[in-house]
XYZ file of C-alpha atoms in Angstrom:
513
model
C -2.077 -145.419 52.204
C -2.377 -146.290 48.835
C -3.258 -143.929 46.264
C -6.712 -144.642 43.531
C -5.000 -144.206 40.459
C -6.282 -141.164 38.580
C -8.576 -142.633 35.608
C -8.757 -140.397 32.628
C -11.444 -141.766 31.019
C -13.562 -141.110 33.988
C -12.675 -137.572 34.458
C -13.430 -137.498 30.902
C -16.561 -138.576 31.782
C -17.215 -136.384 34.284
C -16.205 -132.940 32.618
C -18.124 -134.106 29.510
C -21.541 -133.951 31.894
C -20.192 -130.887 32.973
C -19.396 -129.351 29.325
C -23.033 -129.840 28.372
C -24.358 -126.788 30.546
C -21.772 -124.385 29.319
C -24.351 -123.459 26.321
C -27.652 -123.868 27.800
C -29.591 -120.656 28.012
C -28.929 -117.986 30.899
C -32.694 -118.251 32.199
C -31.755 -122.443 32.766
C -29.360 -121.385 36.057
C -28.677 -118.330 38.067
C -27.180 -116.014 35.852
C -26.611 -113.781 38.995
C -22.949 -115.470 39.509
C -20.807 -115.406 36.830
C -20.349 -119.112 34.816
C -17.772 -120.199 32.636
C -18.518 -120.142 28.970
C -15.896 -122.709 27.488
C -14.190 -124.701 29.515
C -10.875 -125.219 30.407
C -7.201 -125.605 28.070
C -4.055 -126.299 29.255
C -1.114 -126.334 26.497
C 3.014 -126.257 26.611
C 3.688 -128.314 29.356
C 7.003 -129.428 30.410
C 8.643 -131.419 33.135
C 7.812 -128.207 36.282
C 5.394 -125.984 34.578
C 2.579 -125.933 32.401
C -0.136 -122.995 30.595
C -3.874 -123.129 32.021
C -6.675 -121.064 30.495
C -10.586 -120.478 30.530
C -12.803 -117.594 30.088
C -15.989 -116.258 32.127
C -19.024 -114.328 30.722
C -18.458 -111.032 32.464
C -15.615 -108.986 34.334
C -14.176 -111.464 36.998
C -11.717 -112.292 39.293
C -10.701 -115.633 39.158
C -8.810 -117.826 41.846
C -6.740 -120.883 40.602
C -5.889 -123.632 42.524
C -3.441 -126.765 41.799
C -3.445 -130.152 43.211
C -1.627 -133.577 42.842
C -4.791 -135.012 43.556
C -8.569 -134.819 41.789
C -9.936 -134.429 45.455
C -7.611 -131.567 45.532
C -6.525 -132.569 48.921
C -3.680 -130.025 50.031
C -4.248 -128.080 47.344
C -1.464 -124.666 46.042
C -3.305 -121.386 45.774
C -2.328 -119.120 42.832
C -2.442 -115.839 43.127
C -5.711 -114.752 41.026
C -6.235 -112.786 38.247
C -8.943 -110.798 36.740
C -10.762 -111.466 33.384
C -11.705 -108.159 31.529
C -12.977 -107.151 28.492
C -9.513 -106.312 26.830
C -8.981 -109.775 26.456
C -12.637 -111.223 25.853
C -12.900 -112.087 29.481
C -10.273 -114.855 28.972
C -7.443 -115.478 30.859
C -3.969 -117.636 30.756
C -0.720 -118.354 33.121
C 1.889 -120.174 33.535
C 1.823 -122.049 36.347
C 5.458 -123.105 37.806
C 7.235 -125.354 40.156
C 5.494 -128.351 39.441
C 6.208 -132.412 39.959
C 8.013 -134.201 36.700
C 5.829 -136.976 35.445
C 2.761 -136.194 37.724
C -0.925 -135.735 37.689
C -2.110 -131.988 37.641
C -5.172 -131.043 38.406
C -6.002 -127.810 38.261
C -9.799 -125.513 39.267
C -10.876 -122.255 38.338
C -13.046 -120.011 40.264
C -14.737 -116.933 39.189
C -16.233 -113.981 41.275
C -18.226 -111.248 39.447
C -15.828 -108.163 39.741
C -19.402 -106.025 40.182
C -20.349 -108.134 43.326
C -17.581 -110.102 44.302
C -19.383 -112.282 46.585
C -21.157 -113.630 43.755
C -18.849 -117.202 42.622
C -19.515 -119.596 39.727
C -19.167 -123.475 40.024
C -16.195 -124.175 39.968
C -14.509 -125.737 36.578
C -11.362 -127.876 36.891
C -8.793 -129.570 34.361
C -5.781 -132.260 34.053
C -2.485 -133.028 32.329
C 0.083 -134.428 33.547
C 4.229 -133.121 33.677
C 7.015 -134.181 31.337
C 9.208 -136.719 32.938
C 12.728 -136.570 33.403
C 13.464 -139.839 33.377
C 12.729 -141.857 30.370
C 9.282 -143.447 30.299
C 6.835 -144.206 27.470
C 5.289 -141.032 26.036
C 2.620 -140.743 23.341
C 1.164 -138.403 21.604
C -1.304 -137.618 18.517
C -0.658 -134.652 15.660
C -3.005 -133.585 13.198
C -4.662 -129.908 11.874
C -7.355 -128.439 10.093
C -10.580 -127.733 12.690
C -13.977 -125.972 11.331
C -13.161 -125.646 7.804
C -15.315 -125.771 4.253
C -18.350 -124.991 5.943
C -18.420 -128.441 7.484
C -19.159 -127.165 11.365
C -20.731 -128.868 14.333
C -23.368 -131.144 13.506
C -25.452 -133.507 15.131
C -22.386 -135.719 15.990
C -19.667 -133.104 16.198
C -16.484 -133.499 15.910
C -15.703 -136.837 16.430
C -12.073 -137.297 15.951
C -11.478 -135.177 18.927
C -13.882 -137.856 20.614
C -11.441 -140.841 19.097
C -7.911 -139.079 20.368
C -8.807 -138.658 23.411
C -9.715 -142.573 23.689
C -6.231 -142.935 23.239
C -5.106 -140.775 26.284
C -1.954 -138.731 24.861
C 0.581 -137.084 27.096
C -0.324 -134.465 24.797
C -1.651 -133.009 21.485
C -0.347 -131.217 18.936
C -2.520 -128.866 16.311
C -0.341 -128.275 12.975
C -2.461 -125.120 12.387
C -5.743 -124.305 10.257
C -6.985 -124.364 14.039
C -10.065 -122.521 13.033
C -11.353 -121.179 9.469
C -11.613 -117.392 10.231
C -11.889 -116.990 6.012
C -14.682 -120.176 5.844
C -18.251 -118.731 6.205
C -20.717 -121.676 7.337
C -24.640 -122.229 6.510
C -26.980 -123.783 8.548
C -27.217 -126.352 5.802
C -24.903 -128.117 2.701
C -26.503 -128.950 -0.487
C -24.665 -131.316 -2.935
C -26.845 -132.247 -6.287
C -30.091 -130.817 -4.714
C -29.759 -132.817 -1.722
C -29.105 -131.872 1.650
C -25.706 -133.596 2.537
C -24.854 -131.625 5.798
C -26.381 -129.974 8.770
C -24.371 -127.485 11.145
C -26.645 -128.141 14.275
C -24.335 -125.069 15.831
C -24.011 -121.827 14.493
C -23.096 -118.079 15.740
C -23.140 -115.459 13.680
C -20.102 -114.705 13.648
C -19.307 -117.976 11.625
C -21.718 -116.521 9.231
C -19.231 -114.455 7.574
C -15.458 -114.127 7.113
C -13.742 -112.493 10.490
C -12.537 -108.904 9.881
C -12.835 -107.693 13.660
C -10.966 -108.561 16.438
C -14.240 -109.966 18.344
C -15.217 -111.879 14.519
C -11.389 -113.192 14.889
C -12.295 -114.130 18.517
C -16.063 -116.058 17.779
C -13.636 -118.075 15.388
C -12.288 -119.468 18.380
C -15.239 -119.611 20.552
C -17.735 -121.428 17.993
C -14.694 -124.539 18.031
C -15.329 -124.692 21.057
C -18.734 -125.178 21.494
C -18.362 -128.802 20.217
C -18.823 -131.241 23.339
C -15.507 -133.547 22.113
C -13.267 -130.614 21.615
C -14.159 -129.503 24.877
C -13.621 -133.075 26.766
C -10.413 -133.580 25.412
C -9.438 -129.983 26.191
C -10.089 -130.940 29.827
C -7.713 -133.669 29.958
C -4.954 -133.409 27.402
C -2.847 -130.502 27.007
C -3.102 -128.772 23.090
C 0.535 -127.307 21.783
C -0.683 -125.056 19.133
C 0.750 -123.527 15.650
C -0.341 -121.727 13.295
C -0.956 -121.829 9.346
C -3.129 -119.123 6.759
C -6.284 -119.994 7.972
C -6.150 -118.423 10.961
C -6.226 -114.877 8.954
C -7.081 -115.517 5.461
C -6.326 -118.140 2.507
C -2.801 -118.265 1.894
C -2.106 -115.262 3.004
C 1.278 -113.499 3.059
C 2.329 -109.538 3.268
C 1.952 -109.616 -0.460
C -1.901 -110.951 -0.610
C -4.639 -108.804 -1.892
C -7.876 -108.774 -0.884
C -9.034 -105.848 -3.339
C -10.978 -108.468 -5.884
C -12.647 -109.955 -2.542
C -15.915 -108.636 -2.299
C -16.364 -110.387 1.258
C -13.943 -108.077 2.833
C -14.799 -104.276 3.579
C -11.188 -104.416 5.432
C -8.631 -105.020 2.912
C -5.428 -104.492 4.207
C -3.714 -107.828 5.017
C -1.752 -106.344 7.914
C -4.513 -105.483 9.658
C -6.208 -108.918 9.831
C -2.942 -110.510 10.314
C -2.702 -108.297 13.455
C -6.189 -108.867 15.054
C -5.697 -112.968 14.322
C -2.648 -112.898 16.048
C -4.066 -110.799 18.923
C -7.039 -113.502 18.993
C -4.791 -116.303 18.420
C -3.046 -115.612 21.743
C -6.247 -114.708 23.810
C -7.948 -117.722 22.681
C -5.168 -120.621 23.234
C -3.187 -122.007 25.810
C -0.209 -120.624 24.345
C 3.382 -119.565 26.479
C 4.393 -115.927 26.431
C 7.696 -115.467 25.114
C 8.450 -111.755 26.649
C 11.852 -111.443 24.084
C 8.867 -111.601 21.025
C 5.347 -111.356 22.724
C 2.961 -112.997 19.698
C 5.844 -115.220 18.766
C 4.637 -118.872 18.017
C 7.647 -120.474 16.726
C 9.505 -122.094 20.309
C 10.621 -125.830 21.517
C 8.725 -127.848 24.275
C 11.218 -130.322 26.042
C 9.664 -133.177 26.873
C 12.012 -135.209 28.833
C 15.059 -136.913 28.020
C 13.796 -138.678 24.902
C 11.880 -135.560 23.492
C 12.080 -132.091 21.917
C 9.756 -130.673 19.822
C 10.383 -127.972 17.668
C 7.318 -125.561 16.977
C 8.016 -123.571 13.554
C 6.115 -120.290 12.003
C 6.216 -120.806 8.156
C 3.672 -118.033 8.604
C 5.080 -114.884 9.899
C 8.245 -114.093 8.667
C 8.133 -115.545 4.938
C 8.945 -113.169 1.902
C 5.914 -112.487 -0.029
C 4.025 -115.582 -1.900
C 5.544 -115.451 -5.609
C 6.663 -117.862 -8.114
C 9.241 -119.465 -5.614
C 12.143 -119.532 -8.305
C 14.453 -117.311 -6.630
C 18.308 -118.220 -7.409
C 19.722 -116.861 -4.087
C 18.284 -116.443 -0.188
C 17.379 -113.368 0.301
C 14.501 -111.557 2.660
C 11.950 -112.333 -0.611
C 12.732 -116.255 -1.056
C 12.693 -117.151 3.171
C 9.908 -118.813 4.551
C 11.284 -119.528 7.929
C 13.442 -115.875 8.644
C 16.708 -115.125 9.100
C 16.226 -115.356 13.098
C 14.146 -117.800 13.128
C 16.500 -120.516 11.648
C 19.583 -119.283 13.827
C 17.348 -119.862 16.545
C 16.406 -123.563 15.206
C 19.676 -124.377 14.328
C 21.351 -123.492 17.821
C 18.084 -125.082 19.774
C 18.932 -128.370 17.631
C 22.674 -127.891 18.233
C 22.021 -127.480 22.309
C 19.383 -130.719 22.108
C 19.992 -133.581 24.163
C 16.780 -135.351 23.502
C 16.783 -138.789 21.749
C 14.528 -137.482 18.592
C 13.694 -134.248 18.087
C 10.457 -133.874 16.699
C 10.413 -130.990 14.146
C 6.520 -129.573 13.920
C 5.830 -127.649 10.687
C 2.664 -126.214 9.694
C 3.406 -126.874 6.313
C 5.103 -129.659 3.921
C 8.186 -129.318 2.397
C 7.662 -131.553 -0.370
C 4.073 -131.540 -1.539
C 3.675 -128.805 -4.018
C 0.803 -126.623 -2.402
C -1.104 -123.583 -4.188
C 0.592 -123.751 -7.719
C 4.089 -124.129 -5.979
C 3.674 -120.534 -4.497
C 2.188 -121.378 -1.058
C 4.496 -123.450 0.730
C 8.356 -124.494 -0.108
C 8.134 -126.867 -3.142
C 7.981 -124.783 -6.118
C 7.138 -127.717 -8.316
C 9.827 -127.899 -10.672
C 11.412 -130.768 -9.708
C 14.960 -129.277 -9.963
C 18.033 -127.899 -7.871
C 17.038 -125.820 -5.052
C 15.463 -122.519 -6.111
C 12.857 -120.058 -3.744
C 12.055 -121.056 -0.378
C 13.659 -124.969 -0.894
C 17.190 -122.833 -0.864
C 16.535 -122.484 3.225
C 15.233 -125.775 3.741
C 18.050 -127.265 1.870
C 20.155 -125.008 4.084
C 18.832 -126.520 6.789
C 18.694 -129.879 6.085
C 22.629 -129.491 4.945
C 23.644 -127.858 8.883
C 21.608 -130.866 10.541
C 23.783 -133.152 8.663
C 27.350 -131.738 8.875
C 26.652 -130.536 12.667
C 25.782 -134.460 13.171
C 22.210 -133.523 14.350
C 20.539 -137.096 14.157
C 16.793 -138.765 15.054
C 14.627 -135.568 13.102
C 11.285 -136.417 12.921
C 9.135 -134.255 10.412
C 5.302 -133.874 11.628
C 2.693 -131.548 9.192
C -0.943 -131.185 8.544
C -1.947 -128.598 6.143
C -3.016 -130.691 3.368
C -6.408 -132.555 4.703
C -5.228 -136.237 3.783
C -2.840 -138.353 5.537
C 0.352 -139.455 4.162
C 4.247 -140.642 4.985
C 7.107 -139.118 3.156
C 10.742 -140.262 3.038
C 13.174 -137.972 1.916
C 15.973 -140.083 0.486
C 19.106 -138.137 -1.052
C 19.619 -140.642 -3.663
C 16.565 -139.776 -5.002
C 17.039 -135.982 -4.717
C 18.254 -133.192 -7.135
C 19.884 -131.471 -3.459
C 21.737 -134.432 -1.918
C 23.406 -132.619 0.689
C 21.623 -134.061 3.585
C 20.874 -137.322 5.684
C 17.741 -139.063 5.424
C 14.260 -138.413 7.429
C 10.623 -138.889 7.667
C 7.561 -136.737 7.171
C 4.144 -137.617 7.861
C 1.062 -135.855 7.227
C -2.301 -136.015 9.192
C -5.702 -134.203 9.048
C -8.042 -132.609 8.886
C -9.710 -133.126 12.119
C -12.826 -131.866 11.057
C -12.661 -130.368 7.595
C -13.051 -130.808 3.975
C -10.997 -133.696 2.887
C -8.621 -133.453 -0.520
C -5.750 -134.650 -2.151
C -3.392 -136.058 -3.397
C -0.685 -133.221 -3.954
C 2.039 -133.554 -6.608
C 5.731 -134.404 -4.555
C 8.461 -131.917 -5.857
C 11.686 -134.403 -6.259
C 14.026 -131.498 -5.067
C 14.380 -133.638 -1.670
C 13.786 -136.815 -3.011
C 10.929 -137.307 -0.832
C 9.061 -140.968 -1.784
C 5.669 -141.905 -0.997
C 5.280 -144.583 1.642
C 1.634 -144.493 2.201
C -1.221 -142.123 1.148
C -4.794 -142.261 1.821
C -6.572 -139.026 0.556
C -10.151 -139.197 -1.970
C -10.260 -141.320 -5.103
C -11.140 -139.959 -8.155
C -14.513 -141.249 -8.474
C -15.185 -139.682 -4.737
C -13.626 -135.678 -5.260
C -12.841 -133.286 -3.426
C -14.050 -131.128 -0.278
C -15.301 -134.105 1.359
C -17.408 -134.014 4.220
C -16.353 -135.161 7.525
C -19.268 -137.834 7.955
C -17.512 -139.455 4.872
C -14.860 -140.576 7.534
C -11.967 -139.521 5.799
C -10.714 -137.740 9.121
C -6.882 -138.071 10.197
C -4.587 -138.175 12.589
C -1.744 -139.174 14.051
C -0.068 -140.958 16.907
C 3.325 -141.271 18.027
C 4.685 -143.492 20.864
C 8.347 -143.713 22.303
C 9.096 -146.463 23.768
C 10.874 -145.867 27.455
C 13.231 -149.065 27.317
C 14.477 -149.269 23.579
C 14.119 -145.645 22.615
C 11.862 -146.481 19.583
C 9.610 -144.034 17.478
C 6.323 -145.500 16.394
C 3.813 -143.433 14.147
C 0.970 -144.831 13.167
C -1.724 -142.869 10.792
C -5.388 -143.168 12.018
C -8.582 -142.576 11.045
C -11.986 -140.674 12.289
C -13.442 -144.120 13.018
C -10.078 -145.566 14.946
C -8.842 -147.543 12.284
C -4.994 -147.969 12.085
C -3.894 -147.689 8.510
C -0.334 -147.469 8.193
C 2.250 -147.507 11.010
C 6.307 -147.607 11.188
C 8.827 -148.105 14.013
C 12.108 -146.062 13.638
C 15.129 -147.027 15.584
C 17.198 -144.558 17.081
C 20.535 -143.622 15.354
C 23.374 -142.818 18.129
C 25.492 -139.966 17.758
């Protein structure tokens, strides 16, 4: 018998219909059964397992089922689990002992926990399992969702629309994944003209998020946007992290005291209840050694590793990043954290190894405090002493094919980092690229720190004449894809647009060890 191959674009189609009843009004269907309020993820998939998740609008118990098959034909029951209100009646596992390199489909059920004869609909999901053999892979990269007050208007958010065309193994948000500091108006006015319409709105995108449930509606209003929620159902999403997610730039040392938005001012506090909502709301693995930990690798087959790091979490407090020695105050990365990414790179076997940061490490962000350039231009000093560190180990411990990927910015660029051209020259040449925002003010260009001799290859970010904080209708919306090629081994990015246009691409060739 021969199997009908599975068509994304058609199951696309199909949850897409489905999506579109998620936010109708309660007295439009039986609100006697319970329903599911926004959709379906799936994230960190690998060649036998991968994360599912949804959430239900009351206290539920919720069967799972997997299947090689959309007709779900001889389909594995999970064992179920309940959706409560600890966790914002959401829900996430791990589901194990999968097929390399297959189709996954997966369905959620939900009975009300009240009257448990009382199902929803079901709601059902796809992605598909690393291979262990080399084939072609692609996937797209790019960050920065919900943010400048530029919401979900009457077209939404389109470049999730255009990814998904493109039907990656899998996607990869470099953090800013929502704006929990970015308050949103129904409208934007620009020289007494309307220039913007958020055709969605909750209130709790109406303020900044201080509570754990404000931290939470962060998540939930991204996800009332039909083209987030289509891709969601297809393509797996392996999140990170950036400020965003708790407040502007924020480190153990930022002060909210002169911010008259916030009745909660300790940083700690809203650091913890992002964090707690960060992991309720995403598709995120579990790591028991560190529960909350973000920072982890995803292998991907023999040609892939990627390497998810938390510039976030364990960095010294924001200063003036001119520290002469490493210490607690100058890290960005931790102490643990780079052992653990310099024996994870050490044990890879993967052809590249993709490197995901959720910030540059050339562009000189927020005055040269923010991120690891300090501006200066000069020997390593501040946070640029562990990236150098870094960057000097992958050398001399013959670590080769490191692919840099970042967001953070909102414009789209590639960087090369050539030690002839930098003041630290300890180190063998690599690539950045930048992408985003997905949906978010655009701005740009940021000043390169020559530390790493990074050079400019391509940029595309607002002219002069156009400014900054540009809305996303002005189509200056970014992302990126990469493709490996299953025969030669080769790296392609290209740098896209909102619209689909392809404006800069490279092939790399593998180096051997």
């Amino acid at each position: 018998m021969t199997r009908k191959p599975f068509s994304r674009r058609s199951f696309l189609a199909a949850t897409t219909a489905a999506s579109a009843t998620l936010f109708l009004p309660s007295i439009s269907r039986a609100n006697t059964r319970p329903s599911f309020t926004h959709g379906v993820q799936s994230g960190d998939v690998s060649a036998r397992s991968g994360m599912i998740w949804t959430r239900v609008d009351r206290p539920s118990r919720i069967t799972m089922e997997v299947s090689n098959t959309e007709s779900f034909a001889n389909a594995r029951q999970l064992a179920p689990m309940d959706a409560l209100p600890g966790s914002d009646m959401a829900i996430k596992r791990m589901v194990e002992g999968l097929t390399p390199d297959q189709d996954i489909f997966y369905r959620f059920t939900a009975a009300d926990l009240s009257d448990i004869n009382a199902t929803s609909e079901p709601i059902v999901g796809h992605f598909r399992t690393a291979p262990e053999s080399r084939r072609s892979i692609r996937f797209a990269w790019s960050g920065d969702t919900a943010g400048q007050g530029w919401g979900i208007d009457d077209a939404g958010m389109v470049t999730y629309q255009t990814m998904a065309k493109h039907e990656p193994d899998f996607f990869i948000h470099s953090g800013d994944t929502i704006y929990a500091d970015g308050p949103m108006q129904d409208e934007v006015e620009k020289d007494g003209a309307v220039i913007w319409k958020n055709a969605t709105l909750i209130d709790e995108k109406r303020k900044v998020a201080e509570t754990l449930d404000e931290y939470r509606g962060q998540w939930k209003y991204n996800m009332m946007d039909e083209h987030l929620l289509s891709m969601n159902a297809v393509v797996p999403t392996f999140f990170q992290w950036d400020d965003h997610e708790v407040v502007n730039n924020w480190s153990s040392s930022r002060s909210l005291m002169e911010d008259d938005r916030y009745s909660e001012k300790s940083i700690h506090v809203l650091a913890a209840r992002a964090a707690r909502a960060f992991h309720e709301m995403t598709p995120i693995s579990y790591t028991p050694a560190e529960p909350g930990r973000v920072y982890r690798k995803i292998p991907y087959g023999p040609m892939l590793d990627v390497f998810f790091l938390d510039l976030r979490s364990y960095r010294g407090p924001n200063s003036e990043n001119m520290q002469d020695t490493l210490s607690d105050e100058s890290r960005i990365l931790g102490a643990e954290q780079m052992a653990w990414l310099k024996r994870e790179l050490t044990n890879s076997n993967a052809t590249w190894k993709v490197i995901a940061c959720d910030m540059p490490l050339g562009l000189v962000v927020g005055g040269g405090q923010e991120a690891v350039a300090n501006g200066d231009n000069g020997p390593a000093k501040g946070r640029e002493l562990e990236i150098g560190q870094l960057l000097r180990f992958i050398k001399h411990a013959g670590i080769t094919n490191t692919v840099w990927l970042t967001a953070d910015v909102h414009y789209t660029a590639a960087h090369y980092y050539n030690p002839d051209k930098a003041q630290m020259q300890d180190f063998e040449p690599f690539w950045e690229f930048v992408s985003g925002p997905l949906h978010a003010g655009t701005f740009g260009p940021n000043d390169l720190d020559m530390t790493f001799g990074p050079e400019l290859k391509y940029v595309k970010a607002p002219t002069d004449e156009q400014g900054q904080n540009l809305p996303p209708s002005d189509g200056l919306q970014f992302f990126g894809l990469v493709d490996i090629d299953g025969g030669t081994e080769q790296l392609t990015v290209r740098l896209m647009d909102r619209a689909d246009s392809e404006l800069w691409s490279i092939t790399l060739d593998p180096a051997r060890a």
